[in-house]
XYZ file of C-alpha atoms in Angstrom:
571
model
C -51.658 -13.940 16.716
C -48.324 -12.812 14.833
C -50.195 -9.104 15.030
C -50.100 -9.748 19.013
C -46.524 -10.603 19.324
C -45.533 -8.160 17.181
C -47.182 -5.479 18.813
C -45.658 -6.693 21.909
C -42.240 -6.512 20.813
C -42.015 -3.210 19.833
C -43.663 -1.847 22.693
C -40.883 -3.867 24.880
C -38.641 -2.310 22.297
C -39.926 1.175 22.706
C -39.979 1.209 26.670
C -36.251 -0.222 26.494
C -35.272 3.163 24.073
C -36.740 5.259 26.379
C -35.041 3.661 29.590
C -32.050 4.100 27.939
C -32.055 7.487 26.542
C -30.686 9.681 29.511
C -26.982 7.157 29.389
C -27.193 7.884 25.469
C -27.016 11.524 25.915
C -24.344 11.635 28.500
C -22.403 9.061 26.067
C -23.370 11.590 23.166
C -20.786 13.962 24.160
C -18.070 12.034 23.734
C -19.169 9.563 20.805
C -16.889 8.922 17.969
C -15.702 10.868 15.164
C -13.851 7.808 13.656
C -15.213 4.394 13.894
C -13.777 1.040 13.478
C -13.761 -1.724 11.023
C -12.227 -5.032 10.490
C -11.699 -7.236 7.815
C -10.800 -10.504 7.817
C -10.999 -14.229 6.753
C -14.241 -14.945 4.345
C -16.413 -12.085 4.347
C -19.859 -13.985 3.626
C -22.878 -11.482 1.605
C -25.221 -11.690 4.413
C -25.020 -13.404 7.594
C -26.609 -16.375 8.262
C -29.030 -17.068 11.017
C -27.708 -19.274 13.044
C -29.511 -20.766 16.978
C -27.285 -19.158 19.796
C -24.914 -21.654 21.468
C -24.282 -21.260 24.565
C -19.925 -22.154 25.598
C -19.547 -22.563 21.829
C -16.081 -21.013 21.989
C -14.626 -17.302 21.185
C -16.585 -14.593 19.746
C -14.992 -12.276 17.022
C -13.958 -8.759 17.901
C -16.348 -6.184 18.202
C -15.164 -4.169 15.086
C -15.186 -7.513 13.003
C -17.382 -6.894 9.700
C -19.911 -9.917 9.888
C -21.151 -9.525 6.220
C -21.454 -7.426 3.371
C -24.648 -6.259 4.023
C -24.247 -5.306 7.151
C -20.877 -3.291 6.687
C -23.229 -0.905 3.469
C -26.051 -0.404 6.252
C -23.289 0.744 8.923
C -21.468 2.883 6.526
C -24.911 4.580 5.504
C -25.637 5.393 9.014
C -22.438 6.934 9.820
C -22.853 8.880 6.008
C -25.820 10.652 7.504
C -24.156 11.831 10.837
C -22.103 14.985 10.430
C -20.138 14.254 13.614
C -18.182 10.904 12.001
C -15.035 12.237 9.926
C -14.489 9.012 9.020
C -13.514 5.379 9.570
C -10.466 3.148 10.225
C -10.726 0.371 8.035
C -8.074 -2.742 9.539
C -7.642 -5.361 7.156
C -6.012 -8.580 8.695
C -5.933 -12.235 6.806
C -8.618 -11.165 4.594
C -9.848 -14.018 2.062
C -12.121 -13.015 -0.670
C -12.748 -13.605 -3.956
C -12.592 -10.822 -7.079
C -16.019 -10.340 -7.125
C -16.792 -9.488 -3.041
C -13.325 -7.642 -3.450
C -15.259 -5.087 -6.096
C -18.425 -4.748 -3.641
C -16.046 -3.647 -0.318
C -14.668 -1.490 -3.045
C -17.965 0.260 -3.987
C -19.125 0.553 -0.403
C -16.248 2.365 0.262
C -16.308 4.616 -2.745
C -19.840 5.613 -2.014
C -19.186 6.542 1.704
C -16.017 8.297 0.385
C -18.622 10.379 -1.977
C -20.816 11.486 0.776
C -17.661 13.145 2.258
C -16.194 11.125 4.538
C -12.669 10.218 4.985
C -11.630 6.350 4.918
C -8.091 5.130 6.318
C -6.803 2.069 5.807
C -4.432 0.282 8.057
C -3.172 -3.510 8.091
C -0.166 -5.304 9.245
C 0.750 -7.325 6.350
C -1.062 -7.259 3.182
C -1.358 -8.722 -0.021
C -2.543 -7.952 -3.536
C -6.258 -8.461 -2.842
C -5.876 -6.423 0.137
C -4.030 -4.112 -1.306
C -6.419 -3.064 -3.917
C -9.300 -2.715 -1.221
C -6.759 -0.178 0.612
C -5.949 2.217 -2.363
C -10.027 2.943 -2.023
C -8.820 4.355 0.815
C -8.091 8.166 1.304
C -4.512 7.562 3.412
C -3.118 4.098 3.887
C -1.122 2.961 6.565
C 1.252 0.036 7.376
C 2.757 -1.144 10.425
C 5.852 -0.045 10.922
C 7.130 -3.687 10.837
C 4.666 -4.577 8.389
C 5.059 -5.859 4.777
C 2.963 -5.365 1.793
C 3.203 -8.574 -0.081
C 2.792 -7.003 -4.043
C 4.300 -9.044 -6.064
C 1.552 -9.576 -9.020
C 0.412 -13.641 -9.891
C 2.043 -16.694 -10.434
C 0.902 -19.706 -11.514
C 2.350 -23.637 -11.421
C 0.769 -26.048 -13.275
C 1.535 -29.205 -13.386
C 2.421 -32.374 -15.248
C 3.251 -36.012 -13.309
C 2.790 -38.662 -16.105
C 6.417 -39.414 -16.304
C 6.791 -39.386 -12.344
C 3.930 -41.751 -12.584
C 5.616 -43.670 -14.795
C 9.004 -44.168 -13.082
C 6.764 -45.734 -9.973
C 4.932 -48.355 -12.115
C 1.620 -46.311 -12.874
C 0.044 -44.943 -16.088
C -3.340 -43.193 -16.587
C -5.451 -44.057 -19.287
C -7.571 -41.663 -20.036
C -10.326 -41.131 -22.453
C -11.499 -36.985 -23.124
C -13.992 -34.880 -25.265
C -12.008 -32.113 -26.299
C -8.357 -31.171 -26.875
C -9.397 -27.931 -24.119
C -10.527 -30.500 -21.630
C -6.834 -30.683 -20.176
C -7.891 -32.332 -16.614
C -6.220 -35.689 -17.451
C -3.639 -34.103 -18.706
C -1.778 -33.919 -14.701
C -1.785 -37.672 -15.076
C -0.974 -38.561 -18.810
C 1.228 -35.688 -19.836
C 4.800 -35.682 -19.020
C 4.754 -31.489 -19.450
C 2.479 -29.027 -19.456
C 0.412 -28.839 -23.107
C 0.418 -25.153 -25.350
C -3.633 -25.445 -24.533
C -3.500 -25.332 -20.628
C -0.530 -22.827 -20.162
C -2.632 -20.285 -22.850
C -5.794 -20.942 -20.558
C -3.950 -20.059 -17.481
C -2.090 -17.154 -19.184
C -6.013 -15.286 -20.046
C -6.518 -15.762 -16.112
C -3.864 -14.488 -15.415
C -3.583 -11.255 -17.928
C -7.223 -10.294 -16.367
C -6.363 -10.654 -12.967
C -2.743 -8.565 -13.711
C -4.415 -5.929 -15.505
C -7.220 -5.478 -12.582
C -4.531 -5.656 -10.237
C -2.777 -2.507 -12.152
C -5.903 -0.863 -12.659
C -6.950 -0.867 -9.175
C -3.651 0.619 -7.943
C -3.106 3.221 -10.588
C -6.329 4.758 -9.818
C -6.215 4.166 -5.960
C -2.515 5.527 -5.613
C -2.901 8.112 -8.675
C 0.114 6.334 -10.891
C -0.070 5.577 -14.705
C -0.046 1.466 -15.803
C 3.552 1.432 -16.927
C 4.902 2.822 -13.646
C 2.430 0.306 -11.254
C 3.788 -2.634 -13.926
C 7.768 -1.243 -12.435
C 6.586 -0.928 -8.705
C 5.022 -4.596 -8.979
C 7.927 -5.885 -10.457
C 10.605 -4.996 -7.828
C 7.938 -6.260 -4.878
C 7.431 -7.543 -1.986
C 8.045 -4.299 0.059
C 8.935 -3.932 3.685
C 6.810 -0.974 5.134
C 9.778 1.509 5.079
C 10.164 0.300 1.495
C 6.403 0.677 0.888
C 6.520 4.050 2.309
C 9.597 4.906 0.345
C 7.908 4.212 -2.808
C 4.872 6.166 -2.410
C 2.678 3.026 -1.901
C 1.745 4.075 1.936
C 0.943 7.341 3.030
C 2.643 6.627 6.432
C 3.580 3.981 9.190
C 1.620 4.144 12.306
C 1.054 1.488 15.094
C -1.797 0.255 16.085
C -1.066 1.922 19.425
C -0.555 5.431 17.422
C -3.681 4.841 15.167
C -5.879 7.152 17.195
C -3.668 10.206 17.738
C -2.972 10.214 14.338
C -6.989 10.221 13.168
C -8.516 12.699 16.151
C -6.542 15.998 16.526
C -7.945 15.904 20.066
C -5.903 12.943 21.313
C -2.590 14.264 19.371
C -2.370 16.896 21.445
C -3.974 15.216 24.163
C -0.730 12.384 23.663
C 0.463 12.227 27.522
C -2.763 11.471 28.568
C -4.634 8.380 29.117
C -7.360 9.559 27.021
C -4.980 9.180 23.834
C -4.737 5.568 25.045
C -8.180 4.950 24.381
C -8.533 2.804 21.053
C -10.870 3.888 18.238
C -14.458 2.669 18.669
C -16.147 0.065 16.589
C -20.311 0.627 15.354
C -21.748 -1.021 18.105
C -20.158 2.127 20.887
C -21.308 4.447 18.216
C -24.748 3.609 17.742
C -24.441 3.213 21.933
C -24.071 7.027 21.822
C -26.754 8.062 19.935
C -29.510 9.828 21.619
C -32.282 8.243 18.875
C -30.495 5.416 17.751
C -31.950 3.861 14.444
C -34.517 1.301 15.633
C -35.144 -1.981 14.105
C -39.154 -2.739 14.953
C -40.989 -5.680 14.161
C -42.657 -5.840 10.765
C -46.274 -6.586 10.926
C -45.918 -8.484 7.806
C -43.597 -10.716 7.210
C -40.532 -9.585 5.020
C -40.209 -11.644 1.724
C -38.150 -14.487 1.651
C -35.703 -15.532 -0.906
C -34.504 -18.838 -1.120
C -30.547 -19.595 -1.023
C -29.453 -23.241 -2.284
C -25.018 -23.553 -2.142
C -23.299 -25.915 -4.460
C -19.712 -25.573 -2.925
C -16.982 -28.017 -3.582
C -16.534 -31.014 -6.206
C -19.784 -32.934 -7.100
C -20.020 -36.022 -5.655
C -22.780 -38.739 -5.234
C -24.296 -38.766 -1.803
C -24.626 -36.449 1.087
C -21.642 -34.508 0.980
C -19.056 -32.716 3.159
C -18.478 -29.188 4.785
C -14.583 -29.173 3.733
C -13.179 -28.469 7.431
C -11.278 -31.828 7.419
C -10.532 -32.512 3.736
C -11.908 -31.193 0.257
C -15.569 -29.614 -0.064
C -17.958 -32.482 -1.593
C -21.114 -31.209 -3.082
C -23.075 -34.237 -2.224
C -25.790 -34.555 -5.302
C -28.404 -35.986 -2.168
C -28.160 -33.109 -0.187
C -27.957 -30.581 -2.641
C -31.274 -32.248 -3.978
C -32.803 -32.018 -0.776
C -31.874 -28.850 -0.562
C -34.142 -28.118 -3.688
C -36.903 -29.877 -2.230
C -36.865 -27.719 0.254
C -36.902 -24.215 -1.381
C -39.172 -25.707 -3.606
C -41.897 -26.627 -1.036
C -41.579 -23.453 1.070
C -44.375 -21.714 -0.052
C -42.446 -18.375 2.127
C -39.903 -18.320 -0.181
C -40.581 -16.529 -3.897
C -37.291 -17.010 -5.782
C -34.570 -19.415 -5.287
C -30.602 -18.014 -6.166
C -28.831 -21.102 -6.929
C -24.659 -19.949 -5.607
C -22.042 -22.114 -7.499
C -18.868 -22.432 -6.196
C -17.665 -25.722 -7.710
C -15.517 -27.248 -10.898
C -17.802 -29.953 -11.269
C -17.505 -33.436 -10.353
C -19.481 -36.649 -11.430
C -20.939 -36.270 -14.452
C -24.119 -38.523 -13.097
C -24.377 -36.459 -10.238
C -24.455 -33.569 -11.601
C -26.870 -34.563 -13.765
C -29.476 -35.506 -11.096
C -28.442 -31.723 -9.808
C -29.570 -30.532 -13.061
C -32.757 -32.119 -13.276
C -33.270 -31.176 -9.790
C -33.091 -27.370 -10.785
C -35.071 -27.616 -13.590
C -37.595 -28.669 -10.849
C -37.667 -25.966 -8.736
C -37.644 -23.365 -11.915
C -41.059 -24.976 -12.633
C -42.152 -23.448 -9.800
C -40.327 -19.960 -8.816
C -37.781 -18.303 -10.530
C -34.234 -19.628 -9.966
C -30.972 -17.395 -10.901
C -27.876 -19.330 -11.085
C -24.563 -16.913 -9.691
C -20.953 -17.736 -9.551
C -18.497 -15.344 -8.484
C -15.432 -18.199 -8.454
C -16.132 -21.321 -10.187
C -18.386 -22.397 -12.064
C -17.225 -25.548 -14.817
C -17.772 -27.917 -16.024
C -20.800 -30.234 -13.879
C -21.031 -27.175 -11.963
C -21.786 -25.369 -15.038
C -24.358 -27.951 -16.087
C -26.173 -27.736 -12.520
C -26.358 -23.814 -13.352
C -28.209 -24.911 -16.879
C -31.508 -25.161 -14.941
C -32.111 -21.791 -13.633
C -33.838 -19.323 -15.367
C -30.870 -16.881 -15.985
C -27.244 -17.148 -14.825
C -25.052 -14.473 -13.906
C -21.425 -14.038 -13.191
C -18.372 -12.479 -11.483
C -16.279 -10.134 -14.372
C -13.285 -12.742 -12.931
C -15.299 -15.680 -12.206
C -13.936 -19.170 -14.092
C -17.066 -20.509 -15.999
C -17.577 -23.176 -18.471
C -15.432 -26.404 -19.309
C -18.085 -28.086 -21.054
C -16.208 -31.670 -21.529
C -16.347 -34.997 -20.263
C -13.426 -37.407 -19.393
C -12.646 -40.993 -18.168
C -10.283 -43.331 -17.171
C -8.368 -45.177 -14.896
C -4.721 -46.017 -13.416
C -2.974 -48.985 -14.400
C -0.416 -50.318 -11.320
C 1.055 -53.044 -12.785
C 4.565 -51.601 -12.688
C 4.111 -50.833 -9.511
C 2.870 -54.067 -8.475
C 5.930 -55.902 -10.605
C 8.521 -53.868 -8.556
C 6.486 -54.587 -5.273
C 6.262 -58.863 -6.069
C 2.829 -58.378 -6.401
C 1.280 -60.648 -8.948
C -2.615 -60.332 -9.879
C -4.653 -62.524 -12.493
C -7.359 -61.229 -14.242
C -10.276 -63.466 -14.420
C -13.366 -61.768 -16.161
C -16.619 -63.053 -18.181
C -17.715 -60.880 -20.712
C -15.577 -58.969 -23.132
C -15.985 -55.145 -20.919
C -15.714 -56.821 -17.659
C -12.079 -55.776 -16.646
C -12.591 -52.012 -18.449
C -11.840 -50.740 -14.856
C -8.923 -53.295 -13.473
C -5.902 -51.614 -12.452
C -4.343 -54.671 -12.963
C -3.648 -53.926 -16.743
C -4.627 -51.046 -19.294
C -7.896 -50.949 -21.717
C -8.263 -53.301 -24.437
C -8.834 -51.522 -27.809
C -12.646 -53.010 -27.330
C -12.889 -51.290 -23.824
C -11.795 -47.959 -25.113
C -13.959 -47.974 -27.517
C -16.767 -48.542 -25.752
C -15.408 -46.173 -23.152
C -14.791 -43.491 -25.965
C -18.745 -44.325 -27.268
C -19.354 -43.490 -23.081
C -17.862 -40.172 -23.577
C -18.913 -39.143 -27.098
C -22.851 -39.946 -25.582
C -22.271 -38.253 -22.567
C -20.790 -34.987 -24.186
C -23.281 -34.719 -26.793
C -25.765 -35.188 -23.999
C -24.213 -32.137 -22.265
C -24.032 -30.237 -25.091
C -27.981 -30.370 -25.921
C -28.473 -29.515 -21.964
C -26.253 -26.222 -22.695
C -28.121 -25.561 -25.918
C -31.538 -26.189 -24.487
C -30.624 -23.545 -22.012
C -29.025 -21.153 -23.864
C -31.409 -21.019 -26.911
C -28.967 -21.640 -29.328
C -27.702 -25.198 -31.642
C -25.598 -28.247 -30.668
C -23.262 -26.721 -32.876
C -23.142 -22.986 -31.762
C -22.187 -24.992 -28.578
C -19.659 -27.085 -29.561
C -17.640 -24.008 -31.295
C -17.347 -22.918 -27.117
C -17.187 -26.094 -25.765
C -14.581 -29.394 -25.697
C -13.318 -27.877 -22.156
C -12.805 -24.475 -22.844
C -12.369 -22.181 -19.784
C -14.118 -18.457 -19.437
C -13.993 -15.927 -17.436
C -16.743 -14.177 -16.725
C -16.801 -11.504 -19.174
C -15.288 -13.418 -22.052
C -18.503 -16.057 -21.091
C -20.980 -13.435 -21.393
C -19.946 -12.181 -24.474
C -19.686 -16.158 -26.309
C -23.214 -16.170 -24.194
C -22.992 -18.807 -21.711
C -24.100 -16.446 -19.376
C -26.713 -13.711 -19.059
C -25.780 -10.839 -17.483
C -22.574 -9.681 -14.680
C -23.718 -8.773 -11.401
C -23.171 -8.774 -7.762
C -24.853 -11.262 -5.385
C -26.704 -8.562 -3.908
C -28.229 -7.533 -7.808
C -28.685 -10.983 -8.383
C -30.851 -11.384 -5.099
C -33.243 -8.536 -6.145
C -33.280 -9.180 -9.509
C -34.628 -12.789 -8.650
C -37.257 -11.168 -6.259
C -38.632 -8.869 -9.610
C -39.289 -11.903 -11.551
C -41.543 -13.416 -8.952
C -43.008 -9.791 -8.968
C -42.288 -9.169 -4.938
C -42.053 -5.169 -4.156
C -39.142 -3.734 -3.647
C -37.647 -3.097 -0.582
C -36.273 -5.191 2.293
C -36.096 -9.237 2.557
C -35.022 -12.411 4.023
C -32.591 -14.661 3.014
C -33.375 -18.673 3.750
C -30.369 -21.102 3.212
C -31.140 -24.420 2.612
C -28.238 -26.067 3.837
C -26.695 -29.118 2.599
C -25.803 -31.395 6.501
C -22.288 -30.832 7.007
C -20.535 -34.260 7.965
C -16.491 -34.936 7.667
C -15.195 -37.692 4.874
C -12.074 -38.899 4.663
C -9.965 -38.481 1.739
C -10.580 -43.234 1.290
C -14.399 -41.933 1.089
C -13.822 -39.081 -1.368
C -12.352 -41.386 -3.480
C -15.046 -44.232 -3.468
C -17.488 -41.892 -4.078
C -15.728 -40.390 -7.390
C -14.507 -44.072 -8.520
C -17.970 -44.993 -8.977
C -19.207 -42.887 -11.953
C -16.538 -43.304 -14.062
C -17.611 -40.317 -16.066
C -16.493 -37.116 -14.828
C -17.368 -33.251 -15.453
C -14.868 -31.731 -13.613
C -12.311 -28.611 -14.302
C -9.425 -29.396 -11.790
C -7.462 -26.298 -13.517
C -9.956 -23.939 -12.614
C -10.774 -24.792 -9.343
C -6.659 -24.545 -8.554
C -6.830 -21.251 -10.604
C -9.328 -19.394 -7.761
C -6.982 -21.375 -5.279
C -9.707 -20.970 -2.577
C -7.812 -17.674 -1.691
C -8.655 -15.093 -5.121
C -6.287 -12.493 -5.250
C -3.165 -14.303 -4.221
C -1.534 -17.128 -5.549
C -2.632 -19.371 -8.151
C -1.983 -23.351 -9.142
C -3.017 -24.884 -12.252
């Protein structure tokens, strides 16, 4: 039957080609020699199939890049045509992390190497976009534009003694002096320990930053370490400096690529904006045709743990924090695990951890589905902590060079408002049975017989997590333990103390996955199991993370990536 249908298709597909060909060679005379591209917000790997909805609001613009994977097929296509000079590349709000940063960097390095020009235009841009512009041949910046280089910062911070002046104090209970996620609560300034773990993040990130612009803009290290440090530049200023290679408007932008329409500027042909893929692959006589397989392309499997672990189903983030819910993300599982279609499972983590229980059942989850098919953990942002310990079940993990991995700790506690409740008249009585049976009142603090059976918690939760990482990494309790008590990684300083296998891009990752289950190479599918996306409010958050008590969670490094790489940072 599929054979049938298929058939049909590309016969429908075929007359349609044909029907068309006479408007495609009167549009071939004029069709582009510089197309259009456009950059902006999250640039996701591949694009998700999604059911068309009909009225389901504004479409992006036709130059927008949709994914990665589709922006390296386009620029291969225009590669092989020697009538494209070149494209435009617009970059406008872009938000990416390091790692899909590097691959919009290689794409654009390889088209550059099969002699074609690239040009790079934005209005405003900052460091992250600014490194994806020196892969450029000529930048160029609105005349009123700004180019926001200015290097990192980071602000951790400490609010036990602001705490303390309303009435509330934290008691906390952690596994490690590297484990500094209590620390916002307890300390009243920022430990030695957490401002050296931010500092490594930062040093990476600064010296990539450096590296990418002294290569890109042809300056040595010590002279892109004086341009950063006298930043933010206005265009004129960016110009001035060498940092542009000229200010154009968008208006301008196509005189100033097609010789043509410069001296063609009085006309309303110079008015005519550069093209974007879909007009050129509209004037192509023999445009490249995508038929119908006969046989189905393989499929690999795509589970997403985004957001802080959390019992229950979860939340999408679009009116408060991303929740990994541990009951969808185990559905999830189920689900790559039964479809029979899919040969390999890549398990993305984008999370600091959460619940320690939760993640946990995650785990065990994984371990699962590796029974089965191959699994390959990646993280190209965050990865710690319970988010580290969901990763333990795949068969290999790979990383990001600048991805935040690790944080193998556990910590506990609760707030004590009894200050607060003094000032406010309150006045609460603690009536229990059983010597543990107020360890989580906020009436009062822990007795020394609840914290040490909240410390005994800990100490048999961490060892527990310790012999999950050793388990998976094939090495002692111990060996562990010399990387562990809440230490943070990047990616390349956690492949080298081997809490990860190899560094890779998502796209490496995906075939890689594929070879294990011994598919052919060549082209696939991508199936994402998604987790239901359903809003919580910040009351039901809360509830959620109140109930285990025991938490695996890196709140440093998920404020480190920021949600926006490449710009500011928070600790």
């Amino acid at each position: 039957m599929r054979l049938l249908f298929v058939g049909l298709a590309n016969l429908l597909l075929g007359v349609w080609t044909l029907l068309g060909l006479p408007f495609r060679l009167l549009a071939s005379r004029n069709r582009p020699t510089y197309v259009r591209f456009r950059l902006s917000g999250e640039l996701p790997y591949r694009q998700p199939r999604k059911a068309r909805r009909f009225f389901s609001g504004s479409k992006p613009e036709p130059a927008t890049v949709t994914s990665l994977v589709a922006f390296g097929e386009s620029l291969k296509l225009l590669a092989q045509d020697p009538h494209v000079k070149g494209i435009l590349l617009e970059i406008e709000g872009l938000e990416l992390g390091s790692a899909k940063k590097d691959a919009v960097v290689k794409l654009l390095t390889d088209f550059r190497a099969a002699g074609k020009r690239v040009v790079g235009w934005a209005v405003s841009v900052d460091n992250l976009g600014y490194q994806i512009l020196c892969a450029a041949d000529e930048v160029l910046l609105a005349p009123a534009g700004r180019l926001e280089l200015v290097g990192y910062a980071a602000e951790a911070t400490a609010i036990g003694e602001g705490l303390a002046r309303v009435g509330i104090q934290a008691h906390f209970v952690r596994r490690g002096d590297y484990k500094t996620a209590p620390e916002l609560f307890t300390h009243a300034h920022v430990s030695d320990i957490q401002r050296q773990t931010i500092e490594g993040f930062l040093d990476e990130r600064y010296a990539d930053l450096i590296d990418s612009i002294a290569r890109g803009r042809k300056r040595t290290p010590e002279e892109v370490r004086a341009i950063i440090d006298v930043g933010p530049y206005s265009a004129q200023r960016a110009l001035a400096a060498g940092l542009v290679d000229g200010l154009c408007s968008e208006a301008d932008l196509p005189a100033r690529l097609d010789e043509r329409r410069r001296e063609e500027k009085d006309s309303d042909d110079a008015e005519e904006p550069i093209e974007p893929m879909a007009s050129w692959l509209g004037a192509r006589p023999f445009p490249p045709m995508k038929w119908r397989p006969v046989k189905r392309r393989p499929k690999l499997g795509l589970v997403v743990i985004s957001g802080i672990i959390a019992p229950g189903k979860g939340s999408s983030g679009e009116l408060g924090p991303k929740i990994a819910g541990s009951e969808a993300v185990v559905k999830a599982l189920r689900a790559a695990s039964r479809d029979k279609r899919a040969k390999a499972v890549v398990l993305y983590i984008d999370s600091p951890g959460g619940s320690a229980l939760a993640s946990e059942l995650i785990l065990e989850a994984v371990q699962r589905v590796a029974r089965k098919k191959p699994v390959i953990a990646y993280v190209d942002q965050v990865c710690a902590s319970g988010g580290y310990m969901a990763a333990l079940g795949a068969k290999e993990i790979w990383s990001a060079p600048h991805a935040i991995v690790g944080s193998i700790g556990v910590f506990a506690g609760k707030f004590e408002a009894s200050g607060l409740m003094d000032r406010l008249g309150i006045r609460r009585t603690l009536i229990s049975r059983g010597e543990n049976a107020g360890i989580f009142s906020t009436s009062r603090g822990f007795t020394p017989h609840e914290r040490a059976a909240l410390e005994a918690e800990v100490e048999e939760t961490y060892q527990a997590f310790l012999a999950h990482v050793a388990k998976a990494r094939g090495k002692t309790k111990e060996e562990i333990h010399t990387r562990a008590e809440g230490r943070v990684y990047s990616g390349t300083r956690a492949l080298a103390a081997g809490l990860v296998d190899r560094a890779g891009s998502f796209e490496e990752v995906c075939r890689h996955a594929l070879d294990l289950a011994k598919v052919p190479p060549g082209k696939f599918d991508v199936g994402l199991y998604a987790t239901p996306d359903r809003g919580l409010s910040l009351l039901q958050i809360l509830l959620s993370l109140s109930g285990a008590h025991l938490y695996a969670l890196c709140p440093s490094a998920w404020s480190l990536m920021g949600g926006k790489a490449g710009r500011r940072f928070e600790g």
